[in-house]
Coordinates of C-alpha atoms in Angstrom, one line a residue:
Chain A
M187 CA 7.5 107.4 101.4
E188 CA 5.8 109.7 99.0
K189 CA 8.2 112.5 100.0
L190 CA 11.2 110.2 99.4
I191 CA 10.0 109.2 95.9
N192 CA 9.3 112.8 95.2
D193 CA 12.8 113.7 96.2
F194 CA 14.4 111.1 94.0
S195 CA 16.4 112.7 91.3
F196 CA 17.2 110.6 88.3
G197 CA 20.0 112.9 87.1
L198 CA 21.7 112.8 90.5
F199 CA 21.3 109.0 90.5
I200 CA 23.0 108.6 87.2
W201 CA 25.8 111.0 88.2
Q202 CA 26.3 109.1 91.5
V203 CA 26.4 105.7 89.9
V204 CA 28.7 106.8 87.1
I205 CA 31.1 108.6 89.5
F206 CA 31.0 105.9 92.1
V207 CA 31.5 102.9 89.8
G208 CA 34.3 104.9 88.1
L209 CA 35.8 105.6 91.5
I210 CA 35.7 101.9 92.4
L211 CA 37.4 100.9 89.2
L212 CA 40.0 103.6 89.4
L213 CA 40.8 103.0 93.0
K214 CA 40.9 99.3 92.5
K215 CA 43.5 99.7 89.9
F216 CA 45.5 102.6 91.4
A217 CA 45.0 102.3 95.1
W218 CA 43.4 99.2 96.7
K219 CA 45.3 96.6 94.7
P220 CA 48.8 98.2 95.4
I221 CA 47.9 99.0 99.0
L222 CA 46.6 95.5 99.8
D223 CA 49.4 93.9 97.9
A224 CA 52.0 95.9 99.8
V225 CA 50.3 95.2 103.1
N226 CA 50.1 91.5 102.2
E227 CA 53.7 91.5 101.2
R228 CA 54.7 93.2 104.4
E229 CA 52.7 90.7 106.4
E230 CA 54.1 87.8 104.5
G231 CA 57.6 89.3 105.1
I232 CA 56.9 89.5 108.8
K233 CA 55.5 86.1 108.9
N234 CA 58.4 84.7 107.0
A235 CA 60.9 86.5 109.2
L236 CA 59.2 85.1 112.2
L237 CA 59.1 81.7 110.7
S238 CA 62.7 81.7 109.7
A239 CA 63.7 82.9 113.2
E240 CA 61.7 80.1 114.6
N241 CA 63.4 77.7 112.2
A242 CA 66.8 79.0 113.1
K243 CA 66.0 78.5 116.7
K244 CA 64.8 75.0 116.0
E245 CA 67.9 74.3 114.0
M246 CA 70.1 75.7 116.8
Q247 CA 68.3 73.4 119.2
N248 CA 68.7 70.5 116.8
L249 CA 72.3 71.3 116.4
K250 CA 72.7 71.5 120.2
S251 CA 70.9 68.2 120.7
D252 CA 72.9 66.7 117.9
N253 CA 76.1 67.9 119.5
E254 CA 74.9 66.5 122.8
K255 CA 74.0 63.2 121.1
L256 CA 77.4 63.1 119.5
L257 CA 79.1 63.8 122.8
A258 CA 77.1 61.2 124.5
E259 CA 77.9 58.7 121.8
A260 CA 81.5 59.5 122.0
R261 CA 81.4 59.2 125.7
A262 CA 79.6 55.9 125.4
E263 CA 82.1 54.7 122.9
R264 CA 84.9 55.7 125.1
D265 CA 83.3 53.9 128.0
A266 CA 82.8 50.8 125.9
L267 CA 86.4 51.0 124.7
M268 CA 87.6 51.3 128.2
K269 CA 85.5 48.5 129.3
E270 CA 86.6 46.3 126.5
A271 CA 90.2 47.2 127.2
R272 CA 89.8 46.4 130.8
E273 CA 88.2 43.1 129.9
I274 CA 91.0 42.3 127.5
K275 CA 93.5 43.2 130.1
D276 CA 91.7 41.1 132.7
K277 CA 91.4 38.3 130.3
M278 CA 95.0 38.6 129.3
I279 CA 96.1 38.6 132.9
N280 CA 93.9 35.7 133.6
D281 CA 95.0 33.8 130.6
A282 CA 98.6 34.5 131.5
K283 CA 97.9 33.3 135.0
V284 CA 96.2 30.2 133.8
E285 CA 98.9 29.5 131.3
A286 CA 101.7 30.2 133.7
Q287 CA 100.0 27.9 136.2
A288 CA 99.5 25.2 133.5
T289 CA 103.1 25.6 132.4
G290 CA 104.3 25.5 135.9
E291 CA 102.3 22.4 136.7
K292 CA 103.4 20.9 133.5
M293 CA 107.0 21.7 134.3
I294 CA 106.6 20.3 137.8
E295 CA 105.0 17.3 136.3
Q296 CA 107.8 16.9 133.9
A297 CA 110.3 17.5 136.6
K298 CA 108.5 14.9 138.7
A299 CA 108.4 12.5 135.9
A300 CA 112.1 13.1 135.2
I301 CA 112.9 12.7 138.8
T302 CA 110.9 9.5 139.0
S303 CA 112.5 8.2 135.9
E304 CA 115.9 9.3 137.1
K305 CA 115.2 7.7 140.4
N306 CA 114.0 4.5 138.7
A307 CA 117.0 4.5 136.5
A308 CA 119.2 5.1 139.5
M309 CA 117.4 2.4 141.4
A310 CA 117.7 0.0 138.6
E311 CA 121.4 0.7 138.3
L312 CA 121.7 0.5 142.0
K313 CA 120.0 -2.8 141.9
N314 CA 122.2 -4.0 139.1
Q315 CA 125.3 -2.9 140.9
V316 CA 124.0 -4.4 144.1
S317 CA 123.2 -7.6 142.4
S318 CA 126.5 -7.8 140.6
L319 CA 128.2 -6.9 143.7
S320 CA 126.4 -9.4 145.7
L321 CA 127.0 -12.0 143.0
E322 CA 130.7 -11.1 143.1
I323 CA 130.6 -11.3 146.8
A324 CA 128.7 -14.5 146.7
E325 CA 131.2 -15.9 144.1
K326 CA 134.0 -14.9 146.3
V327 CA 132.3 -16.2 149.4
L328 CA 131.4 -19.4 147.6
R329 CA 134.9 -19.8 146.3
D330 CA 136.3 -19.4 149.7
E331 CA 133.7 -21.6 151.3
L332 CA 133.8 -24.2 148.7
S333 CA 137.5 -24.6 148.9
N334 CA 137.1 -27.2 151.7
K335 CA 134.7 -30.0 152.0
E336 CA 133.6 -29.4 155.4
A337 CA 132.5 -26.1 154.7
Q338 CA 130.6 -27.3 151.7
T339 CA 128.8 -29.8 153.6
K340 CA 128.0 -27.4 156.4
L341 CA 126.4 -25.1 153.9
V342 CA 124.4 -27.8 152.4
E343 CA 123.2 -28.7 155.7
K344 CA 122.4 -25.2 156.6
M345 CA 120.5 -24.8 153.5
L346 CA 118.6 -27.9 154.0
G347 CA 117.9 -26.8 157.4
D348 CA 116.5 -23.6 156.1
A349 CA 114.4 -25.5 153.7
K350 CA 113.1 -27.5 156.5
L351 CA 112.1 -24.5 158.3
N352 CA 110.2 -23.3 155.4
Chain B
M569 CA 31.4 102.5 121.7
V570 CA 34.4 100.4 121.4
I571 CA 34.6 98.7 118.0
S572 CA 38.0 97.2 118.7
K573 CA 40.9 98.3 120.7
K574 CA 43.3 99.6 118.0
P575 CA 40.8 101.5 115.8
L576 CA 39.3 103.0 119.0
H577 CA 42.5 104.9 119.6
F578 CA 42.5 105.9 116.0
I579 CA 38.9 107.1 116.1
A580 CA 39.6 109.0 119.3
A581 CA 42.6 110.7 117.7
L582 CA 40.5 111.5 114.7
L583 CA 37.8 112.9 116.9
V584 CA 40.3 115.2 118.6
A585 CA 41.7 116.1 115.2
F586 CA 38.4 117.1 113.9
M587 CA 37.3 119.0 116.9
P588 CA 38.6 122.4 115.8
L589 CA 36.8 121.8 112.5
V590 CA 33.6 121.3 114.4
S591 CA 34.0 124.2 116.7
S592 CA 34.7 126.4 113.8
A593 CA 31.9 124.8 111.9
N594 CA 29.3 125.9 114.4
P595 CA 29.8 129.7 114.1
S596 CA 29.9 129.4 110.4
N597 CA 26.8 127.3 110.5
D598 CA 25.4 130.2 112.4
S599 CA 26.2 132.5 109.6
T600 CA 24.5 130.0 107.2
A601 CA 21.6 130.2 109.5
V602 CA 21.5 133.9 109.0
E603 CA 21.7 133.1 105.3
A604 CA 18.8 130.9 105.9
H605 CA 16.5 133.8 106.5
A606 CA 17.7 135.4 103.3
V607 CA 17.4 132.4 101.2
A608 CA 14.1 131.5 102.8
K609 CA 12.8 134.9 102.3
T610 CA 13.9 135.3 98.8
E611 CA 12.6 131.9 97.9
E612 CA 9.3 132.7 99.5
A613 CA 9.2 135.9 97.6
S614 CA 9.9 134.1 94.4
H615 CA 7.7 131.0 94.9
E616 CA 4.7 132.4 96.5
G617 CA 4.9 135.5 94.4
V618 CA 2.9 138.4 95.8
H619 CA 1.9 137.1 99.2
A620 CA 5.4 137.4 100.7
E621 CA 4.6 138.5 104.1
P622 CA 7.3 138.8 106.7
K623 CA 7.6 135.5 108.6
D624 CA 8.5 134.8 112.1
E625 CA 11.9 133.4 113.0
K626 CA 10.7 129.8 113.6
A627 CA 9.2 129.5 110.1
K628 CA 12.3 130.9 108.6
I629 CA 14.5 128.4 110.3
K630 CA 12.2 125.5 109.3
E631 CA 12.3 126.8 105.8
F632 CA 16.1 126.9 105.8
I633 CA 16.5 123.4 107.2
N634 CA 14.1 122.1 104.6
H635 CA 16.0 123.9 102.0
H636 CA 19.3 122.5 103.3
L637 CA 18.1 119.0 103.1
L638 CA 17.4 119.3 99.4
D639 CA 19.9 119.2 96.7
S640 CA 20.8 122.6 95.3
H641 CA 21.4 123.8 91.8
S642 CA 23.8 126.5 93.0
F643 CA 26.4 126.8 95.7
Y644 CA 26.0 129.6 98.2
F645 CA 27.7 130.2 101.5
N646 CA 25.8 133.2 102.5
A647 CA 23.2 135.7 101.3
D648 CA 22.3 139.2 102.3
E649 CA 18.7 139.4 103.5
E650 CA 18.3 143.0 102.7
S651 CA 19.6 143.2 99.3
G652 CA 18.9 139.6 98.3
K653 CA 22.5 139.2 97.2
H654 CA 24.0 135.7 97.3
F655 CA 27.6 135.0 98.0
G656 CA 28.9 131.9 96.2
F657 CA 28.9 130.6 92.7
S658 CA 26.6 129.2 90.2
L659 CA 26.7 125.6 89.0
P660 CA 26.1 124.3 85.4
I661 CA 22.6 123.1 84.5
I662 CA 22.5 120.2 82.1
L663 CA 19.0 119.2 80.9
W664 CA 17.9 116.6 78.5
D665 CA 15.1 118.3 76.6
N666 CA 15.3 117.3 72.9
G667 CA 19.1 117.3 73.2
F668 CA 21.3 118.4 75.9
Q669 CA 20.8 121.9 77.2
F670 CA 23.7 123.6 79.0
F671 CA 23.4 126.8 80.9
S672 CA 24.5 128.3 84.1
S673 CA 22.2 128.2 87.2
S674 CA 22.7 132.0 87.5
K675 CA 20.0 132.3 84.9
F676 CA 17.5 131.3 87.5
H677 CA 18.6 134.1 89.8
N678 CA 18.2 131.8 92.7
G679 CA 14.9 130.6 91.6
E680 CA 13.5 134.1 91.2
E681 CA 13.3 134.2 87.5
V682 CA 12.4 132.2 84.5
A683 CA 15.5 130.9 82.7
E684 CA 15.3 131.1 78.9
H685 CA 17.6 128.8 76.9
N686 CA 17.3 127.9 73.2
G687 CA 13.8 129.1 73.1
N688 CA 12.7 127.0 76.0
F689 CA 11.6 128.4 79.4
Y690 CA 12.5 126.7 82.7
V691 CA 11.5 127.4 86.2
L692 CA 13.2 126.3 89.4
H693 CA 10.7 125.3 92.0
H694 CA 11.9 123.6 95.3
E695 CA 15.1 122.7 93.5
K696 CA 13.2 120.9 90.7
I697 CA 13.3 122.2 87.2
Y698 CA 10.0 122.5 85.3
K699 CA 9.4 123.5 81.7
T700 CA 7.1 126.5 81.4
D701 CA 6.0 129.1 79.0
A702 CA 7.5 132.6 78.9
S703 CA 5.5 133.8 81.9
G704 CA 7.0 131.1 84.1
K705 CA 3.6 130.1 85.5
L706 CA 3.3 126.6 87.1
N707 CA 0.0 124.7 86.8
E708 CA -0.4 123.4 90.3
E709 CA -2.5 120.5 91.3
H710 CA -2.7 119.3 94.9
G711 CA 0.3 121.4 95.6
H712 CA 2.4 119.7 93.0
P713 CA 3.2 121.3 89.7
T714 CA 2.1 119.3 86.8
N715 CA 4.4 120.9 84.3
V716 CA 6.8 118.7 82.3
R717 CA 10.1 118.0 84.1
P718 CA 13.0 117.6 81.7
L719 CA 15.6 115.1 82.8
D720 CA 18.0 117.0 85.0
F721 CA 21.6 116.0 84.7
S722 CA 22.8 119.2 86.3
I723 CA 26.0 119.4 88.3
T724 CA 24.2 120.1 91.5
K725 CA 25.7 120.7 94.9
S726 CA 25.6 117.0 95.7
V727 CA 27.2 116.1 92.4
L728 CA 29.9 118.6 93.2
G729 CA 30.4 117.0 96.6
I730 CA 30.6 113.6 95.1
L731 CA 33.1 114.8 92.6
L732 CA 35.2 116.5 95.3
I733 CA 35.2 113.4 97.5
A734 CA 36.0 111.2 94.6
L735 CA 38.9 113.4 93.7
L736 CA 40.1 113.6 97.3
M737 CA 39.9 109.8 97.7
F738 CA 41.7 109.2 94.5
L739 CA 44.5 111.5 95.5
V740 CA 44.8 110.3 99.0
F741 CA 44.7 106.6 98.2
T742 CA 46.9 106.7 95.2
S743 CA 49.5 108.6 97.2
L744 CA 49.2 106.0 99.9
A745 CA 49.6 103.2 97.3
K746 CA 52.7 104.9 95.8
S747 CA 54.3 105.5 99.2
Y748 CA 54.5 101.8 99.7
A749 CA 56.6 101.3 96.7
K750 CA 58.8 104.3 97.5
N751 CA 59.4 103.5 101.1
G752 CA 59.9 99.8 100.8
G753 CA 56.5 98.6 102.1
I754 CA 55.9 101.2 104.7
A755 CA 53.3 103.8 104.3
K756 CA 54.2 107.5 104.4
G757 CA 52.4 110.8 104.0
I758 CA 48.8 111.7 104.6
G759 CA 47.4 108.4 103.4
R760 CA 49.1 106.7 106.2
I761 CA 46.3 107.8 108.6
F762 CA 44.0 105.6 106.6
E763 CA 46.1 102.5 106.5
P764 CA 44.8 101.2 109.9
I765 CA 41.2 101.7 108.6
V766 CA 42.0 99.8 105.4
L767 CA 43.4 97.0 107.5
Y768 CA 40.4 97.2 109.8
V769 CA 38.0 96.9 106.9
R770 CA 39.9 93.9 105.7
D771 CA 40.5 92.1 109.0
D772 CA 37.3 93.0 110.9
I773 CA 34.7 93.5 108.2
A774 CA 35.6 91.6 105.1
I775 CA 37.3 88.4 106.3
P776 CA 35.0 87.5 109.2
N777 CA 31.8 88.1 107.2
I778 CA 32.8 86.9 103.7
G779 CA 35.4 84.3 104.5
E780 CA 39.1 83.9 104.0
K781 CA 38.7 82.5 100.5
K782 CA 36.4 84.9 98.7
Y783 CA 36.9 88.2 100.5
K784 CA 39.4 89.5 97.9
K785 CA 37.0 90.2 95.1
Y786 CA 34.8 92.4 97.3
M787 CA 37.6 94.4 99.0
S788 CA 37.6 97.2 96.4
Y789 CA 33.9 97.7 96.7
L790 CA 33.9 97.6 100.5
L791 CA 36.9 99.9 100.9
T792 CA 35.5 102.4 98.4
I793 CA 32.0 102.4 99.9
F794 CA 33.4 102.7 103.4
F795 CA 35.6 105.7 102.7
F796 CA 33.1 107.3 100.3
I797 CA 30.3 107.3 103.0
L798 CA 32.7 108.3 105.7
F799 CA 34.1 111.2 103.8
L800 CA 30.7 112.4 102.6
N801 CA 29.4 112.1 106.1
I802 CA 32.2 114.2 107.4
L803 CA 31.8 116.7 104.5
G804 CA 28.2 117.0 105.6
L805 CA 29.4 118.2 109.0
T806 CA 31.6 121.0 107.6
P807 CA 30.1 124.5 107.2
F808 CA 29.8 124.1 103.4
G809 CA 26.4 122.8 103.9
F810 CA 26.7 119.6 101.8
N811 CA 24.0 117.0 102.6
V812 CA 25.1 114.2 100.2
T813 CA 24.6 111.1 102.3
G814 CA 21.4 112.6 103.7
N815 CA 20.1 112.5 100.1
F816 CA 17.7 109.7 99.3
T817 CA 19.1 109.3 95.8
I818 CA 22.6 108.8 96.9
T819 CA 21.8 106.1 99.5
A820 CA 19.5 104.4 97.1
S821 CA 22.2 104.1 94.5
L822 CA 24.7 102.7 97.0
A823 CA 22.1 100.2 98.3
I824 CA 21.2 99.2 94.7
L825 CA 24.9 98.6 94.0
T826 CA 25.2 96.4 97.1
Y827 CA 22.0 94.5 96.0
L828 CA 23.3 94.0 92.5
I829 CA 26.7 92.8 93.6
T830 CA 25.1 90.4 96.1
T831 CA 22.7 89.1 93.4
F832 CA 25.2 88.6 90.7
T833 CA 28.0 87.1 92.8
A834 CA 25.8 84.8 94.8
N835 CA 26.3 81.1 94.5
K836 CA 23.9 78.2 93.9
N837 CA 23.6 77.6 97.6
Y838 CA 22.3 81.1 98.3
W839 CA 19.5 80.8 95.7
G840 CA 18.8 77.3 96.9
H841 CA 18.1 78.8 100.3
I842 CA 15.8 81.4 98.9
F843 CA 13.7 79.4 96.5
W844 CA 13.9 75.9 98.1
M845 CA 14.8 76.2 101.8
P846 CA 16.4 73.0 102.7
G847 CA 15.3 71.2 105.9
V848 CA 11.7 72.4 106.1
P849 CA 8.5 70.6 105.0
T850 CA 7.6 71.0 101.4
P851 CA 4.5 73.2 101.9
M852 CA 6.6 75.5 104.0
K853 CA 9.0 75.9 101.1
F854 CA 6.3 77.5 99.0
I855 CA 5.5 79.9 101.8
L856 CA 9.1 80.7 102.5
A857 CA 10.2 81.4 98.9
P858 CA 8.4 84.7 98.5
I859 CA 9.3 85.8 102.0
E860 CA 12.9 85.1 101.4
L861 CA 12.8 86.8 98.0
L862 CA 11.2 89.8 99.6
G863 CA 13.9 89.7 102.3
T864 CA 16.6 90.1 99.6
I865 CA 15.0 93.4 98.6
I866 CA 14.3 94.5 102.2
K867 CA 17.9 94.2 103.1
P868 CA 19.3 96.8 100.7
F869 CA 16.2 98.9 101.3
S870 CA 16.9 99.0 105.1
L871 CA 20.5 99.9 104.2
M872 CA 19.3 102.8 102.1
I873 CA 16.8 104.1 104.7
R874 CA 19.2 103.7 107.6
L875 CA 22.0 105.8 106.2
Y876 CA 19.5 108.4 104.8
A877 CA 17.6 108.7 108.0
N878 CA 20.6 108.9 110.2
M879 CA 22.1 111.6 108.2
V880 CA 18.9 113.6 107.8
A881 CA 18.1 113.2 111.5
G882 CA 21.6 114.4 112.4
H883 CA 21.4 117.4 110.2
V884 CA 17.9 118.4 111.2
V885 CA 18.6 118.1 114.9
L886 CA 21.9 119.9 114.7
M887 CA 20.5 122.7 112.6
S888 CA 17.4 123.0 114.8
I889 CA 19.5 123.4 117.8
I890 CA 21.6 126.0 116.1
G891 CA 18.5 127.7 115.0
L892 CA 17.3 127.8 118.6
M893 CA 20.0 130.4 119.2
F894 CA 18.2 132.8 117.1
I895 CA 14.9 132.1 118.7
F896 CA 16.1 132.5 122.3
K897 CA 18.1 135.6 121.6
S898 CA 19.3 135.6 125.2
W899 CA 22.8 134.8 126.2
I900 CA 21.8 132.0 128.5
G901 CA 19.6 130.2 126.0
S902 CA 21.9 130.8 123.1
S903 CA 25.0 129.6 124.8
L904 CA 23.1 126.6 126.1
S905 CA 22.0 125.7 122.6
F906 CA 25.6 126.3 121.4
G907 CA 26.9 123.8 124.0
L908 CA 24.3 121.3 122.9
A909 CA 25.1 121.8 119.3
F910 CA 28.8 121.3 120.1
A911 CA 28.1 118.0 121.9
L912 CA 25.8 116.9 119.1
S913 CA 28.5 117.7 116.5
I914 CA 30.8 115.4 118.3
L915 CA 28.1 112.8 118.4
E916 CA 27.5 113.3 114.7
I917 CA 31.2 112.5 114.0
L918 CA 30.7 109.2 115.8
V919 CA 27.6 108.6 113.8
A920 CA 29.5 109.4 110.6
F921 CA 32.0 106.7 111.4
L922 CA 29.3 104.3 112.7
Q923 CA 27.1 104.6 109.7
A924 CA 30.0 104.1 107.3
Y925 CA 31.0 101.1 109.3
I926 CA 27.5 99.6 109.5
F927 CA 26.8 100.1 105.8
T928 CA 30.1 98.4 104.9
M929 CA 29.6 95.7 107.6
L930 CA 26.1 94.8 106.4
S931 CA 27.2 94.9 102.7
A932 CA 29.9 92.5 103.6
L933 CA 27.4 90.4 105.6
Y934 CA 25.1 90.2 102.5
F935 CA 28.0 89.3 100.3
G936 CA 29.0 86.6 102.8
A937 CA 25.5 85.2 102.8
G938 CA 25.6 85.1 99.0
N939 CA 28.8 83.1 99.1
E940 CA 28.1 80.8 101.9
E941 CA 29.3 77.3 101.3
H942 CA 27.5 74.0 101.5
H943 CA 28.3 73.2 105.1
H944 CA 25.3 75.3 106.2
E945 CA 23.0 72.6 104.8
D946 CA 24.4 69.9 106.9
A947 CA 23.3 71.7 110.0
H948 CA 19.7 71.3 109.0
H949 CA 19.7 67.6 109.1
Chain C
M1235 CA 1.8 113.5 108.7
Q1236 CA -1.7 112.8 110.1
I1237 CA -2.3 112.3 113.8
P1238 CA -2.6 108.4 113.6
E1239 CA 0.5 108.2 111.6
I1240 CA 2.4 110.3 114.1
V1241 CA 1.1 108.1 117.0
G1242 CA 2.1 105.0 115.1
A1243 CA 5.5 106.3 114.3
G1244 CA 5.9 107.2 118.0
L1245 CA 4.9 103.7 119.0
I1246 CA 7.3 102.1 116.6
V1247 CA 10.1 104.4 117.8
I1248 CA 9.4 103.4 121.4
G1249 CA 9.5 99.7 120.4
A1250 CA 12.7 100.1 118.4
G1251 CA 14.2 102.0 121.3
L1252 CA 13.3 99.3 123.8
G1253 CA 14.7 96.7 121.4
I1254 CA 18.0 98.5 120.9
G1255 CA 18.2 99.1 124.7
K1256 CA 17.7 95.4 125.3
I1257 CA 20.3 94.5 122.8
G1258 CA 22.8 97.0 124.2
G1259 CA 22.1 95.8 127.8
S1260 CA 22.5 92.1 126.9
A1261 CA 25.7 92.9 125.0
M1262 CA 27.0 94.6 128.1
D1263 CA 26.1 91.6 130.2
A1264 CA 27.8 89.3 127.7
I1265 CA 30.9 91.4 127.6
A1266 CA 31.1 91.6 131.4
R1267 CA 30.8 87.8 131.5
Q1268 CA 33.2 87.2 128.6
P1269 CA 35.5 90.2 128.1
E1270 CA 37.7 88.2 125.7
A1271 CA 34.8 87.8 123.2
S1272 CA 33.9 91.5 123.3
G1273 CA 34.8 92.0 119.6
K1274 CA 32.4 89.3 118.4
I1275 CA 29.7 90.4 120.7
Q1276 CA 30.0 94.0 119.5
T1277 CA 29.8 93.0 115.9
A1278 CA 26.7 90.9 116.6
M1279 CA 25.2 93.7 118.7
L1280 CA 25.8 96.3 116.0
I1281 CA 24.2 94.2 113.4
A1282 CA 21.2 93.4 115.5
A1283 CA 20.8 97.1 116.5
A1284 CA 21.2 98.2 112.9
L1285 CA 18.5 95.9 111.8
I1286 CA 16.1 97.2 114.4
E1287 CA 17.1 100.7 113.6
G1288 CA 16.3 100.0 110.0
I1289 CA 12.8 98.9 110.8
G1290 CA 12.3 102.0 113.0
F1291 CA 13.5 104.3 110.3
A1292 CA 11.5 102.5 107.6
A1293 CA 8.4 103.0 109.8
L1294 CA 9.2 106.6 110.3
F1295 CA 9.6 107.4 106.6
A1296 CA 7.2 105.0 105.0

């Protein structure tokens, strides 16, 4: 220790401190700051480039998935449309069928009704004609019959006889 | 030792890159070892005056290593033992002795003569400057001169090393900083080698220890201290013979800076933990407060000692092994010690990186402790 | 250095060496068990080793 203290040189110490502190300050201004800044800048640049590449990749992926989504949506829409169209078609056919059936039935009904009414009318006419005919016949018969007394009496008798039978 | 995968590659590459430097460093160190004798001898001649007997090889090497570990007022690569001539250059001496005194270290003639300047006389003794009279006699007491020591602000070898490294760092890192702007955010040029280390300091030292939020304000200090220590450690391995980070004064100033930054940027929570440790019984708090307070001083102290000791130990061991070559003087022993020195040089490069890493790492750890948020307290209850 | 100081320093160095060896060994075990946490383990190991080393050096130089 004594040797060390003996070796200590104040002048050298002052020189060293002055030169060293000066060196630190000078280098700080002219070397370390620009070097570290440049290195930092470069590192930032690399980081940014990597980040933007990553972002681009992500964007691409997003785009791709978007596209796929769109495609899927379109496909779904198409499917839905097709389904709807098919449904409408089926419904229309069904409706048409039902309507046609109903119309047919109605027409048949109407036809039936018409036929019935025609038949009734025809029957009624027939009845009328038959009754008028029979009246005429009966008139004629009666006239012929009632032209002689005998025949009249015979009829009355017969009628009476019928009545008796009843 | 794997610190992390990527920097390991880098460190490995750097190791390989520095290898030629090391292999060339060793022979040149040998020549400095030769110089050792010269310096040692001339110094002996100057310091001990008349009784300069020829010394054996071992003592010379020891002398040279001790001389190397000290700071130096002049810069010499080599010296001629015979003629006492030194190859290198002098450095300016700046003293505060009733006003600044400037003169060249050549006036000391490598510590052999008394330097006269403005009517004052100075003597260089074990790289310390003492004021004397014209005769240059030192009044010694218990082996220590009692003469007045003027404040020594000389540009010594260490100061020169610091200046060189500061300049180098400034050039390298400003060029790196500029290359970003020029090349659109990509580093180019020589500073590019250091970009991974800068990132390593940020991602593996600062952020995990200080935290994502607050690490930014410490980055300048951490980066500067890391490269400063690293470069000085590596400079110490070159054959120029710098021993800057193995200098107690340097490591002390670095540790003091770390201590000051920790102290002044610490938050309330940190001081709360020191003076009034939460979650312990009240009597314990009184006992813990001085211990914790002492701990804050011990931390930078250990930082200082660690770096200093590692570097000094590395230099001493390396130079001793190189010195062995001159003791063995046989081709088997010398080549063995050469191989050992080579392996140790490589180990020293690893230590250079490791010590810079540990100093920065522990500084970051202390800053992080000073900035810890409240959540720690919840853990106590 | 005096003889007792040298012996004391040696003892401390032995202790520090044992401690660092223990830390290193435990770190190896831990890494072998959890290779994915090797980074964190190494950091913790280095810090612990550095602290012990600091004590060792402090003892050597003090």
